[in-house]
Amino acid sequence: MSQEPRGRTGPCRAREGGREERMLRAGCRAALSGRLLGSAPLSAAGGQRPGGAETGDGLKRTPLDALHRSRGGRMVPFAGWSLPLHYEQGHLQSHLHTRRRCSLFDVSHMLQIRVYGRDRIKFMESLVVGDIAELKPGQGTLTLLTNEKGGIEDDLIVTNTSEDHLYVVSNAGCAEKDLAIMRGRATELQAAGSDVHLEVSDNALLALQGPSMAQVLQAGLSDDLAKLSFMSSITTTVFSVPGCRVTRCGYTGEDGVEISVPVGQAVELAEQLLGVPEVWPAGLAVRDSLRLEAGLCLYGNDIDETTTPAEAGLMWTLGKRRRAAMDFPGAAIIMAQVKEKPKRKRVGLTSVGPPIRPHTAILGPEGTPVGTVTSGCPSPSLGKNIAMGYVETAHSRTGTALTVEVRKKQHPALVTKMPFVPTQYYMAN
């Protein structure tokens, strides 16, 4: 399980401190700059997020805040939280280390909710497009919280636990909105006699990602990780810390887990994991470039309230039963787009020249605008520029030659199949 991942390229040609490394840093800084904005803490109506201690600057702190600082983490504001952008190893080396070995990410800023009650599945399916009823105990799925116009309010991971509740993880930037939507719907169903109630978890959330994850984590587990498939979840003791939920998932394209750990023991567990030489700490910059190489969307950039699953290439999240029933928010609009084809589609792009940044114009063969970049940075694994964005459907076929406009100059770009780097998700036999 700790074998070198398949389909890997050789080391990036960029040298630390060289021109390509400077371009890489600049490109990722630009990609992140629009998202490193503080946001107000959750209101009393939305529910203050437990575990997020605030300080004088209005930013919330995760339980690992002091640990990040002691290890040289450069702290920046992100979705109302203070989080590490990168560590002293530098972005390039940290990114490649995650691809070759494994890294630990603090994702405690993400919202964790437990949904209880005999009508919990009916409640969840009234909000999302996924087939939650078909999930076996311990099985999870990525799904989309949609609105009546077919837009995506958030992307969530919903797990049907073995402990009689649903476990839902959503994005920090959408936490207040998601809570308001979920609590509003729960109140409606309760008034109609349904049995459902929500509990916001104050657990910390750690993500251990990379090809050597299983080797590292297995040393601290009595359970056999070889039996835990991608998007499966168990509650177990991790390195003597009881009551941890381990879910085999992540945001890097690598084999990995997310560990929901009681807040009082989060530092203890993180220090034990970081005590393994194989494990490096990693921050937001690495998380962003890894997820882009894996072709994964970032909410607020690549998907939002104005984007439909059909446009985003996320129709695979809709279960067959849900498509037939058309009983999720925005179903009529979304299914009409499937039949008639959307006017625009999310595509991957590769290019040469300067890094492609968000909001870069995508031009067609005649030099007219046909779309816009939503995410982009130089790829540390591939040594070339990668991006994703939306283009008119007529220009979305893989292999289509387009151009991107960077600093008022046009540069060749090619519509490229995603993921850019092969994913390594683990499926048990």
GROMACS .gro file of C-alpha atoms in nm:
model
  429
    1MET     CA    1   0.000   0.000   0.000
    2SER     CA    2   0.300   0.228   0.029
    3GLN     CA    3   0.410   0.167  -0.329
    4GLU     CA    4   0.515   0.461  -0.545
    5PRO     CA    5   0.199   0.589  -0.718
    6ARG     CA    6   0.137   0.489  -1.076
    7GLY     CA    7   0.145   0.731  -1.367
    8ARG     CA    8   0.384   0.975  -1.204
    9THR     CA    9   0.602   1.214  -1.397
   10GLY     CA   10   0.961   1.277  -1.295
   11PRO     CA   11   1.059   1.560  -1.061
   12CYS     CA   12   0.957   1.907  -1.168
   13ARG     CA   13   1.226   2.082  -1.367
   14ALA     CA   14   1.193   2.399  -1.162
   15ARG     CA   15   1.481   2.460  -0.924
   16GLU     CA   16   1.422   2.608  -0.581
   17GLY     CA   17   1.470   2.983  -0.613
   18GLY     CA   18   1.502   2.967  -0.994
   19ARG     CA   19   1.285   3.142  -1.253
   20GLU     CA   20   1.032   2.859  -1.282
   21GLU     CA   21   1.004   2.838  -0.904
   22ARG     CA   22   0.942   3.213  -0.886
   23MET     CA   23   0.675   3.180  -1.154
   24LEU     CA   24   0.519   2.893  -0.963
   25ARG     CA   25   0.504   3.092  -0.641
   26ALA     CA   26   0.364   3.397  -0.820
   27GLY     CA   27   0.104   3.193  -1.004
   28CYS     CA   28  -0.023   3.022  -0.691
   29ARG     CA   29  -0.023   3.347  -0.494
   30ALA     CA   30  -0.238   3.500  -0.766
   31ALA     CA   31  -0.468   3.200  -0.770
   32LEU     CA   32  -0.517   3.224  -0.394
   33SER     CA   33  -0.525   3.602  -0.357
   34GLY     CA   34  -0.893   3.636  -0.438
   35ARG     CA   35  -0.983   3.377  -0.176
   36LEU     CA   36  -0.764   3.480   0.118
   37LEU     CA   37  -1.024   3.718   0.251
   38GLY     CA   38  -1.153   3.724   0.604
   39SER     CA   39  -1.524   3.678   0.655
   40ALA     CA   40  -1.742   3.760   0.949
   41PRO     CA   41  -1.784   3.486   1.208
   42LEU     CA   42  -2.108   3.291   1.203
   43SER     CA   43  -2.396   3.485   1.343
   44ALA     CA   44  -2.595   3.371   1.641
   45ALA     CA   45  -2.880   3.288   1.404
   46GLY     CA   46  -2.650   3.072   1.193
   47GLY     CA   47  -2.481   2.922   1.495
   48GLN     CA   48  -2.127   3.007   1.608
   49ARG     CA   49  -1.891   2.742   1.483
   50PRO     CA   50  -1.755   2.560   1.791
   51GLY     CA   51  -1.382   2.504   1.808
   52GLY     CA   52  -1.301   2.824   1.625
   53ALA     CA   53  -1.152   3.050   1.888
   54GLU     CA   54  -1.146   3.415   1.778
   55THR     CA   55  -0.885   3.681   1.849
   56GLY     CA   56  -0.866   4.058   1.816
   57ASP     CA   57  -0.829   4.047   1.436
   58GLY     CA   58  -1.172   3.883   1.396
   59LEU     CA   59  -1.026   3.562   1.252
   60LYS     CA   60  -1.106   3.223   1.397
   61ARG     CA   61  -0.822   2.993   1.503
   62THR     CA   62  -0.817   2.616   1.468
   63PRO     CA   63  -0.695   2.401   1.761
   64LEU     CA   64  -0.364   2.359   1.573
   65ASP     CA   65  -0.292   2.731   1.541
   66ALA     CA   66   0.005   2.733   1.783
   67LEU     CA   67   0.144   2.418   1.622
   68HIS     CA   68   0.138   2.583   1.277
   69ARG     CA   69   0.322   2.887   1.405
   70SER     CA   70   0.582   2.682   1.593
   71ARG     CA   71   0.662   2.497   1.270
   72GLY     CA   72   0.708   2.814   1.067
   73GLY     CA   73   0.368   2.824   0.901
   74ARG     CA   74   0.297   3.151   0.721
   75MET     CA   75  -0.050   3.234   0.847
   76VAL     CA   76  -0.305   3.407   0.622
   77PRO     CA   77  -0.680   3.481   0.641
   78PHE     CA   78  -0.901   3.231   0.456
   79ALA     CA   79  -1.283   3.221   0.477
   80GLY     CA   80  -1.270   3.397   0.816
   81TRP     CA   81  -1.000   3.167   0.957
   82SER     CA   82  -0.628   3.205   1.015
   83LEU     CA   83  -0.461   2.917   0.830
   84PRO     CA   84  -0.111   2.831   0.709
   85LEU     CA   85  -0.038   2.920   0.346
   86HIS     CA   86   0.289   2.726   0.342
   87TYR     CA   87   0.579   2.617   0.561
   88GLU     CA   88   0.956   2.660   0.549
   89GLN     CA   89   0.999   2.371   0.301
   90GLY     CA   90   0.846   2.592   0.032
   91HIS     CA   91   0.549   2.528  -0.193
   92LEU     CA   92   0.725   2.335  -0.470
   93GLN     CA   93   0.897   2.081  -0.247
   94SER     CA   94   0.591   2.042  -0.025
   95HIS     CA   95   0.367   1.975  -0.324
   96LEU     CA   96   0.601   1.710  -0.467
   97HIS     CA   97   0.649   1.554  -0.123
   98THR     CA   98   0.271   1.500  -0.100
   99ARG     CA   99   0.269   1.331  -0.440
  100ARG     CA  100   0.564   1.105  -0.348
  101ARG     CA  101   0.511   1.043   0.025
  102CYS     CA  102   0.248   1.216   0.242
  103SER     CA  103   0.157   1.543   0.410
  104LEU     CA  104  -0.071   1.654   0.693
  105PHE     CA  105  -0.325   1.932   0.632
  106ASP     CA  106  -0.531   2.111   0.895
  107VAL     CA  107  -0.885   2.133   0.754
  108SER     CA  108  -1.055   2.209   1.085
  109HIS     CA  109  -1.209   2.521   0.930
  110MET     CA  110  -1.453   2.300   0.740
  111LEU     CA  111  -1.801   2.261   0.886
  112GLN     CA  112  -1.895   1.921   1.029
  113ILE     CA  113  -2.261   1.844   1.099
  114ARG     CA  114  -2.437   1.533   1.230
  115VAL     CA  115  -2.795   1.474   1.116
  116TYR     CA  116  -3.009   1.257   1.346
  117GLY     CA  117  -3.365   1.124   1.336
  118ARG     CA  118  -3.562   0.861   1.147
  119ASP     CA  119  -3.628   1.110   0.863
  120ARG     CA  120  -3.266   1.217   0.820
  121ILE     CA  121  -3.235   1.068   0.470
  122LYS     CA  122  -3.556   1.232   0.351
  123PHE     CA  123  -3.427   1.560   0.494
  124MET     CA  124  -3.091   1.532   0.317
  125GLU     CA  125  -3.239   1.430  -0.015
  126SER     CA  126  -3.468   1.734  -0.006
  127LEU     CA  127  -3.155   1.949  -0.027
  128VAL     CA  128  -2.900   1.759  -0.239
  129VAL     CA  129  -2.887   1.575  -0.573
  130GLY     CA  130  -2.726   1.251  -0.448
  131ASP     CA  131  -2.888   0.917  -0.374
  132ILE     CA  132  -2.832   0.917   0.002
  133ALA     CA  133  -3.076   0.631   0.060
  134GLU     CA  134  -2.853   0.389  -0.133
  135LEU     CA  135  -2.547   0.453   0.085
  136LYS     CA  136  -2.451   0.152   0.293
  137PRO     CA  137  -2.348   0.201   0.658
  138GLY     CA  138  -2.003   0.360   0.658
  139GLN     CA  139  -2.029   0.473   0.295
  140GLY     CA  140  -2.011   0.835   0.181
  141THR     CA  141  -2.051   1.035  -0.137
  142LEU     CA  142  -1.974   1.375  -0.282
  143THR     CA  143  -2.299   1.556  -0.351
  144LEU     CA  144  -2.427   1.902  -0.439
  145LEU     CA  145  -2.654   2.132  -0.243
  146THR     CA  146  -2.861   2.301  -0.515
  147ASN     CA  147  -3.109   2.588  -0.535
  148GLU     CA  148  -3.436   2.622  -0.726
  149LYS     CA  149  -3.253   2.773  -1.026
  150GLY     CA  150  -3.028   2.467  -1.052
  151GLY     CA  151  -2.727   2.652  -0.910
  152ILE     CA  152  -2.480   2.491  -0.671
  153GLU     CA  153  -2.497   2.634  -0.319
  154ASP     CA  154  -2.213   2.409  -0.199
  155ASP     CA  155  -2.048   2.073  -0.256
  156LEU     CA  156  -2.070   1.839   0.044
  157ILE     CA  157  -1.949   1.499   0.152
  158VAL     CA  158  -2.236   1.306   0.311
  159THR     CA  159  -2.162   0.981   0.495
  160ASN     CA  160  -2.419   0.733   0.618
  161THR     CA  161  -2.250   0.631   0.941
  162SER     CA  162  -2.292   0.306   1.131
  163GLU     CA  163  -2.401   0.509   1.436
  164ASP     CA  164  -2.752   0.610   1.321
  165HIS     CA  165  -2.670   0.954   1.185
  166LEU     CA  166  -2.548   1.124   0.870
  167TYR     CA  167  -2.210   1.296   0.885
  168VAL     CA  168  -2.187   1.602   0.659
  169VAL     CA  169  -1.874   1.803   0.578
  170SER     CA  170  -1.907   2.133   0.393
  171ASN     CA  171  -1.687   2.425   0.294
  172ALA     CA  172  -1.588   2.688   0.551
  173GLY     CA  173  -1.680   2.975   0.319
  174CYS     CA  174  -2.034   2.837   0.291
  175ALA     CA  175  -2.077   2.744   0.658
  176GLU     CA  176  -2.322   3.017   0.756
  177LYS     CA  177  -2.524   2.975   0.438
  178ASP     CA  178  -2.531   2.595   0.465
  179LEU     CA  179  -2.639   2.605   0.828
  180ALA     CA  180  -2.917   2.849   0.750
  181ILE     CA  181  -3.044   2.634   0.462
  182MET     CA  182  -3.024   2.311   0.661
  183ARG     CA  183  -3.178   2.453   0.976
  184GLY     CA  184  -3.456   2.616   0.777
  185ARG     CA  185  -3.545   2.290   0.605
  186ALA     CA  186  -3.524   2.095   0.932
  187THR     CA  187  -3.768   2.340   1.092
  188GLU     CA  188  -4.010   2.298   0.798
  189LEU     CA  189  -3.998   1.919   0.821
  190GLN     CA  190  -4.031   1.920   1.200
  191ALA     CA  191  -4.342   2.137   1.170
  192ALA     CA  192  -4.487   1.873   0.936
  193GLY     CA  193  -4.417   1.599   1.190
  194SER     CA  194  -4.084   1.468   1.063
  195ASP     CA  195  -3.813   1.346   1.300
  196VAL     CA  196  -3.484   1.521   1.217
  197HIS     CA  197  -3.238   1.734   1.409
  198LEU     CA  198  -2.889   1.873   1.354
  199GLU     CA  199  -2.579   1.887   1.569
  200VAL     CA  200  -2.275   2.099   1.479
  201SER     CA  201  -1.956   1.914   1.567
  202ASP     CA  202  -1.669   2.088   1.742
  203ASN     CA  203  -1.419   1.822   1.630
  204ALA     CA  204  -1.099   1.921   1.457
  205LEU     CA  205  -1.039   1.776   1.110
  206LEU     CA  206  -0.699   1.654   0.986
  207ALA     CA  207  -0.621   1.531   0.634
  208LEU     CA  208  -0.331   1.289   0.583
  209GLN     CA  209  -0.270   1.265   0.209
  210GLY     CA  210  -0.021   1.084  -0.013
  211PRO     CA  211   0.092   0.739  -0.129
  212SER     CA  212   0.256   0.648   0.203
  213MET     CA  213  -0.050   0.749   0.408
  214ALA     CA  214  -0.162   0.389   0.465
  215GLN     CA  215   0.179   0.281   0.591
  216VAL     CA  216   0.197   0.575   0.831
  217LEU     CA  217  -0.157   0.548   0.963
  218GLN     CA  218  -0.172   0.169   0.988
  219ALA     CA  219   0.096   0.183   1.258
  220GLY     CA  220  -0.154   0.363   1.483
  221LEU     CA  221  -0.467   0.160   1.404
  222SER     CA  222  -0.601  -0.174   1.516
  223ASP     CA  223  -0.842  -0.174   1.218
  224ASP     CA  224  -0.714  -0.297   0.881
  225LEU     CA  225  -0.688   0.000   0.643
  226ALA     CA  226  -0.674  -0.239   0.347
  227LYS     CA  227  -1.046  -0.301   0.403
  228LEU     CA  228  -1.134   0.070   0.395
  229SER     CA  229  -1.216   0.182   0.040
  230PHE     CA  230  -1.228   0.532  -0.103
  231MET     CA  231  -1.528   0.722   0.042
  232SER     CA  232  -1.570   0.473   0.328
  233SER     CA  233  -1.564   0.569   0.694
  234ILE     CA  234  -1.513   0.411   1.037
  235THR     CA  235  -1.501   0.531   1.396
  236THR     CA  236  -1.186   0.407   1.565
  237THR     CA  237  -0.890   0.485   1.790
  238VAL     CA  238  -0.599   0.654   1.612
  239PHE     CA  239  -0.260   0.650   1.786
  240SER     CA  240  -0.434   0.602   2.123
  241VAL     CA  241  -0.684   0.884   2.059
  242PRO     CA  242  -1.035   0.729   2.084
  243GLY     CA  243  -1.350   0.844   1.908
  244CYS     CA  244  -1.192   0.945   1.576
  245ARG     CA  245  -1.386   0.921   1.251
  246VAL     CA  246  -1.151   0.813   0.971
  247THR     CA  247  -1.285   0.866   0.617
  248ARG     CA  248  -1.081   0.756   0.317
  249CYS     CA  249  -1.110   1.067   0.103
  250GLY     CA  250  -0.934   1.396   0.041
  251TYR     CA  251  -0.878   1.691  -0.191
  252THR     CA  252  -0.545   1.600  -0.350
  253GLY     CA  253  -0.614   1.313  -0.589
  254GLU     CA  254  -0.393   1.090  -0.374
  255ASP     CA  255  -0.482   0.806  -0.143
  256GLY     CA  256  -0.563   0.974   0.185
  257VAL     CA  257  -0.787   1.008   0.486
  258GLU     CA  258  -0.964   1.281   0.675
  259ILE     CA  259  -0.967   1.229   1.050
  260SER     CA  260  -1.235   1.396   1.261
  261VAL     CA  261  -1.075   1.409   1.605
  262PRO     CA  262  -1.206   1.536   1.942
  263VAL     CA  263  -1.089   1.895   1.971
  264GLY     CA  264  -0.903   1.843   2.299
  265GLN     CA  265  -0.676   1.579   2.147
  266ALA     CA  266  -0.623   1.727   1.801
  267VAL     CA  267  -0.277   1.866   1.881
  268GLU     CA  268  -0.170   1.536   2.035
  269LEU     CA  269  -0.269   1.342   1.725
  270ALA     CA  270  -0.117   1.595   1.484
  271GLU     CA  271   0.215   1.589   1.672
  272GLN     CA  272   0.223   1.210   1.663
  273LEU     CA  273   0.165   1.208   1.288
  274LEU     CA  274   0.420   1.484   1.226
  275GLY     CA  275   0.667   1.291   1.439
  276VAL     CA  276   0.694   1.041   1.153
  277PRO     CA  277   0.976   1.164   0.922
  278GLU     CA  278   0.764   1.065   0.620
  279VAL     CA  279   0.499   1.324   0.713
  280TRP     CA  280   0.539   1.696   0.639
  281PRO     CA  281   0.292   1.973   0.732
  282ALA     CA  282   0.129   2.138   0.430
  283GLY     CA  283  -0.080   2.450   0.381
  284LEU     CA  284  -0.336   2.617   0.157
  285ALA     CA  285  -0.105   2.680  -0.140
  286VAL     CA  286  -0.016   2.311  -0.173
  287ARG     CA  287  -0.376   2.205  -0.119
  288ASP     CA  288  -0.481   2.434  -0.404
  289SER     CA  289  -0.223   2.319  -0.659
  290LEU     CA  290  -0.280   1.952  -0.571
  291ARG     CA  291  -0.657   1.977  -0.615
  292LEU     CA  292  -0.617   2.160  -0.946
  293GLU     CA  293  -0.385   1.889  -1.080
  294ALA     CA  294  -0.654   1.639  -0.974
  295GLY     CA  295  -0.920   1.836  -1.166
  296LEU     CA  296  -1.123   1.908  -0.851
  297CYS     CA  297  -1.345   2.215  -0.817
  298LEU     CA  298  -1.299   2.490  -0.562
  299TYR     CA  299  -1.628   2.636  -0.444
  300GLY     CA  300  -1.651   3.009  -0.514
  301ASN     CA  301  -1.417   2.981  -0.811
  302ASP     CA  302  -1.509   2.683  -1.027
  303ILE     CA  303  -1.865   2.633  -0.900
  304ASP     CA  304  -2.112   2.867  -0.732
  305GLU     CA  305  -2.481   2.958  -0.707
  306THR     CA  306  -2.490   3.047  -1.077
  307THR     CA  307  -2.329   2.721  -1.195
  308THR     CA  308  -2.532   2.408  -1.263
  309PRO     CA  309  -2.410   2.046  -1.232
  310ALA     CA  310  -2.449   2.005  -1.609
  311GLU     CA  311  -2.226   2.304  -1.683
  312ALA     CA  312  -1.970   2.196  -1.424
  313GLY     CA  313  -1.940   1.840  -1.553
  314LEU     CA  314  -2.075   1.707  -1.223
  315MET     CA  315  -2.379   1.516  -1.344
  316TRP     CA  316  -2.217   1.197  -1.213
  317THR     CA  317  -2.320   1.314  -0.864
  318LEU     CA  318  -2.689   1.265  -0.954
  319GLY     CA  319  -2.816   0.920  -0.872
  320LYS     CA  320  -3.029   0.738  -1.133
  321ARG     CA  321  -3.326   0.728  -0.897
  322ARG     CA  322  -3.297   1.100  -0.823
  323ARG     CA  323  -3.285   1.185  -1.195
  324ALA     CA  324  -3.604   0.990  -1.254
  325ALA     CA  325  -3.783   1.132  -0.949
  326MET     CA  326  -3.666   1.490  -1.017
  327ASP     CA  327  -3.726   1.564  -0.649
  328PHE     CA  328  -3.424   1.783  -0.572
  329PRO     CA  329  -3.401   2.164  -0.589
  330GLY     CA  330  -3.363   2.289  -0.947
  331ALA     CA  331  -3.432   1.948  -1.100
  332ALA     CA  332  -3.636   2.076  -1.396
  333ILE     CA  333  -3.366   2.322  -1.502
  334ILE     CA  334  -3.077   2.077  -1.452
  335MET     CA  335  -3.242   1.789  -1.638
  336ALA     CA  336  -3.347   2.021  -1.923
  337GLN     CA  337  -2.981   2.116  -1.965
  338VAL     CA  338  -2.885   1.750  -1.983
  339LYS     CA  339  -3.134   1.695  -2.263
  340GLU     CA  340  -3.058   2.014  -2.457
  341LYS     CA  341  -2.688   2.048  -2.360
  342PRO     CA  342  -2.570   2.348  -2.157
  343LYS     CA  343  -2.443   2.657  -2.335
  344ARG     CA  344  -2.111   2.638  -2.153
  345LYS     CA  345  -1.895   2.365  -2.000
  346ARG     CA  346  -1.610   2.339  -1.751
  347VAL     CA  347  -1.288   2.228  -1.920
  348GLY     CA  348  -0.923   2.177  -1.838
  349LEU     CA  349  -0.656   2.383  -2.013
  350THR     CA  350  -0.279   2.358  -2.054
  351SER     CA  351  -0.064   2.638  -2.191
  352VAL     CA  352   0.287   2.770  -2.235
  353GLY     CA  353   0.414   3.112  -2.134
  354PRO     CA  354   0.303   3.306  -1.825
  355PRO     CA  355   0.083   3.131  -1.566
  356ILE     CA  356  -0.290   3.137  -1.635
  357ARG     CA  357  -0.472   3.311  -1.352
  358PRO     CA  358  -0.840   3.322  -1.254
  359HIS     CA  359  -1.047   3.565  -1.462
  360THR     CA  360  -0.812   3.527  -1.760
  361ALA     CA  361  -1.004   3.556  -2.088
  362ILE     CA  362  -1.021   3.245  -2.308
  363LEU     CA  363  -1.034   3.326  -2.679
  364GLY     CA  364  -1.154   3.123  -2.975
  365PRO     CA  365  -0.977   3.068  -3.311
  366GLU     CA  366  -1.088   3.411  -3.436
  367GLY     CA  367  -0.969   3.589  -3.123
  368THR     CA  368  -1.315   3.647  -2.978
  369PRO     CA  369  -1.390   3.567  -2.612
  370VAL     CA  370  -1.542   3.221  -2.562
  371GLY     CA  371  -1.489   3.175  -2.190
  372THR     CA  372  -1.308   3.258  -1.867
  373VAL     CA  373  -1.050   3.084  -1.647
  374THR     CA  374  -1.173   3.005  -1.296
  375SER     CA  375  -0.859   2.840  -1.150
  376GLY     CA  376  -0.502   2.824  -1.272
  377CYS     CA  377  -0.141   2.783  -1.166
  378PRO     CA  378   0.186   2.627  -1.285
  379SER     CA  379   0.177   2.252  -1.217
  380PRO     CA  380   0.467   2.139  -0.995
  381SER     CA  381   0.419   1.778  -1.107
  382LEU     CA  382   0.406   1.848  -1.481
  383GLY     CA  383   0.623   2.157  -1.517
  384LYS     CA  384   0.366   2.343  -1.728
  385ASN     CA  385   0.067   2.570  -1.680
  386ILE     CA  386  -0.270   2.415  -1.601
  387ALA     CA  387  -0.610   2.572  -1.551
  388MET     CA  388  -0.980   2.509  -1.560
  389GLY     CA  389  -1.255   2.737  -1.674
  390TYR     CA  390  -1.581   2.763  -1.865
  391VAL     CA  391  -1.605   2.787  -2.243
  392GLU     CA  392  -1.888   2.784  -2.491
  393THR     CA  393  -1.988   2.423  -2.552
  394ALA     CA  394  -1.880   2.440  -2.917
  395HIS     CA  395  -1.519   2.491  -2.799
  396SER     CA  396  -1.518   2.234  -2.517
  397ARG     CA  397  -1.397   1.922  -2.697
  398THR     CA  398  -1.065   1.779  -2.573
  399GLY     CA  399  -0.784   1.879  -2.806
  400THR     CA  400  -0.944   2.208  -2.915
  401ALA     CA  401  -0.681   2.480  -2.971
  402LEU     CA  402  -0.766   2.808  -2.801
  403THR     CA  403  -0.571   3.107  -2.671
  404VAL     CA  404  -0.558   3.283  -2.335
  405GLU     CA  405  -0.499   3.652  -2.286
  406VAL     CA  406  -0.234   3.725  -2.022
  407ARG     CA  407  -0.116   4.084  -1.973
  408LYS     CA  408  -0.282   4.185  -2.302
  409LYS     CA  409  -0.085   3.920  -2.494
  410GLN     CA  410  -0.226   3.603  -2.641
  411HIS     CA  411  -0.073   3.263  -2.567
  412PRO     CA  412  -0.166   2.918  -2.706
  413ALA     CA  413  -0.381   2.694  -2.487
  414LEU     CA  414  -0.522   2.347  -2.537
  415VAL     CA  415  -0.842   2.195  -2.399
  416THR     CA  416  -0.710   1.903  -2.195
  417LYS     CA  417  -0.881   1.611  -2.029
  418MET     CA  418  -0.884   1.620  -1.648
  419PRO     CA  419  -0.743   1.510  -1.411
  420PHE     CA  420  -0.412   1.650  -1.527
  421VAL     CA  421  -0.229   1.408  -1.295
  422PRO     CA  422  -0.371   1.053  -1.256
  423THR     CA  423  -0.565   1.006  -0.936
  424GLN     CA  424  -0.466   0.733  -0.690
  425TYR     CA  425  -0.788   0.666  -0.497
  426TYR     CA  426  -0.780   0.334  -0.314
  427MET     CA  427  -1.044   0.067  -0.378
  428ALA     CA  428  -1.041  -0.237  -0.150
  429ASN     CA  429  -1.065  -0.581  -0.311
   0.00000   0.00000   0.00000
